[in-house]
Amino acid sequence: MTLSNGNAASLTAPTPAPEDAASRFAVTGNAVVTGGAGTLGLTACTALLEHGLQGLMILDMNPSIAKTDINSLRARFPAAKIITAKVDIADENAVDAAFAEASSVLGSIDILCCFAGIVGCADALTMPPSQFRQVLDVNTTGAFICAQAAAKHMVAQGTGGSITFIASISAHRVNYPQPQVAYNVSKTGLLMLKNSLAAEWARYGIRTNSISPGYMDTILNEGEGLQGHRKIWAERNPFGRMGVIHELSGVVVLLASRAGGYINGADIVVDGGGIVF
């Protein structure tokens, strides 16, 4: 492993401090957001665009489910180039093709946010190994495939970049009351993946971090069958409630902006304090 020496010619050398807060938290360049058609992914895309993102590829298994919302983003941010790609992130050839398209159409890849993932609740005693493998293949291996593809472009550009994985409090604590061993393991793996890439790629000016959300009030956590779960999740949190989607956006912007320029290898928990129990 090669480390940067931090000299003035290095991509890891400090840059002059922006004069105002708006400049410090400005988001520049272009981003790829995996799982970008989902509720949390779309909210992150909106926040990045609000802070100045110039180009965006929304990479999703089914981007058409958010066609109306994506068109609304195009109307709201006409100066930004917004494209989509239908991709299985566990397919490295499809991922490489999508990132090549993003680089060609947008001009560069400067930011990657990995929201794509699957859950799957099953008792460990009866869970088919194939299901376990699938969750890890998407959540952990898929995140690595995307990070590797993004990093190759960032290194070739010589401009550095920011990679943010969406981990989970499931990487820190066993969920209750639902059993989801595969998901928990897959998100724990993301934390070490983040650490390893942060160490290896810092010399290229690439910062690699993760966010660990708590229980967020999204469509994935709705439905009559989850009312009992939602009550438990809220009662076991100091805030007495689940998080709302926009409460994740600030950290996404921080890690993508110059304000996060010395944040590397970090995991930021956004869970209302649930992790303290």
XYZ file of C-alpha atoms in Angstrom, residues 87-98 137 141-142 145-146:
17
model
C -28.242 -1.393 -14.135
C -27.822 -4.350 -11.784
C -24.922 -3.208 -9.598
C -23.834 -6.815 -9.056
C -23.047 -7.057 -12.791
C -19.575 -5.579 -13.215
C -19.797 -5.358 -17.008
C -23.059 -3.423 -16.845
C -21.638 -1.160 -14.143
C -18.481 -0.445 -16.154
C -20.592 0.441 -19.202
C -22.804 2.763 -17.155
C -23.723 -9.756 -3.596
C -19.975 -6.706 -3.611
C -22.176 -4.387 -5.672
C -17.961 -2.874 -8.019
C -19.406 0.639 -8.261
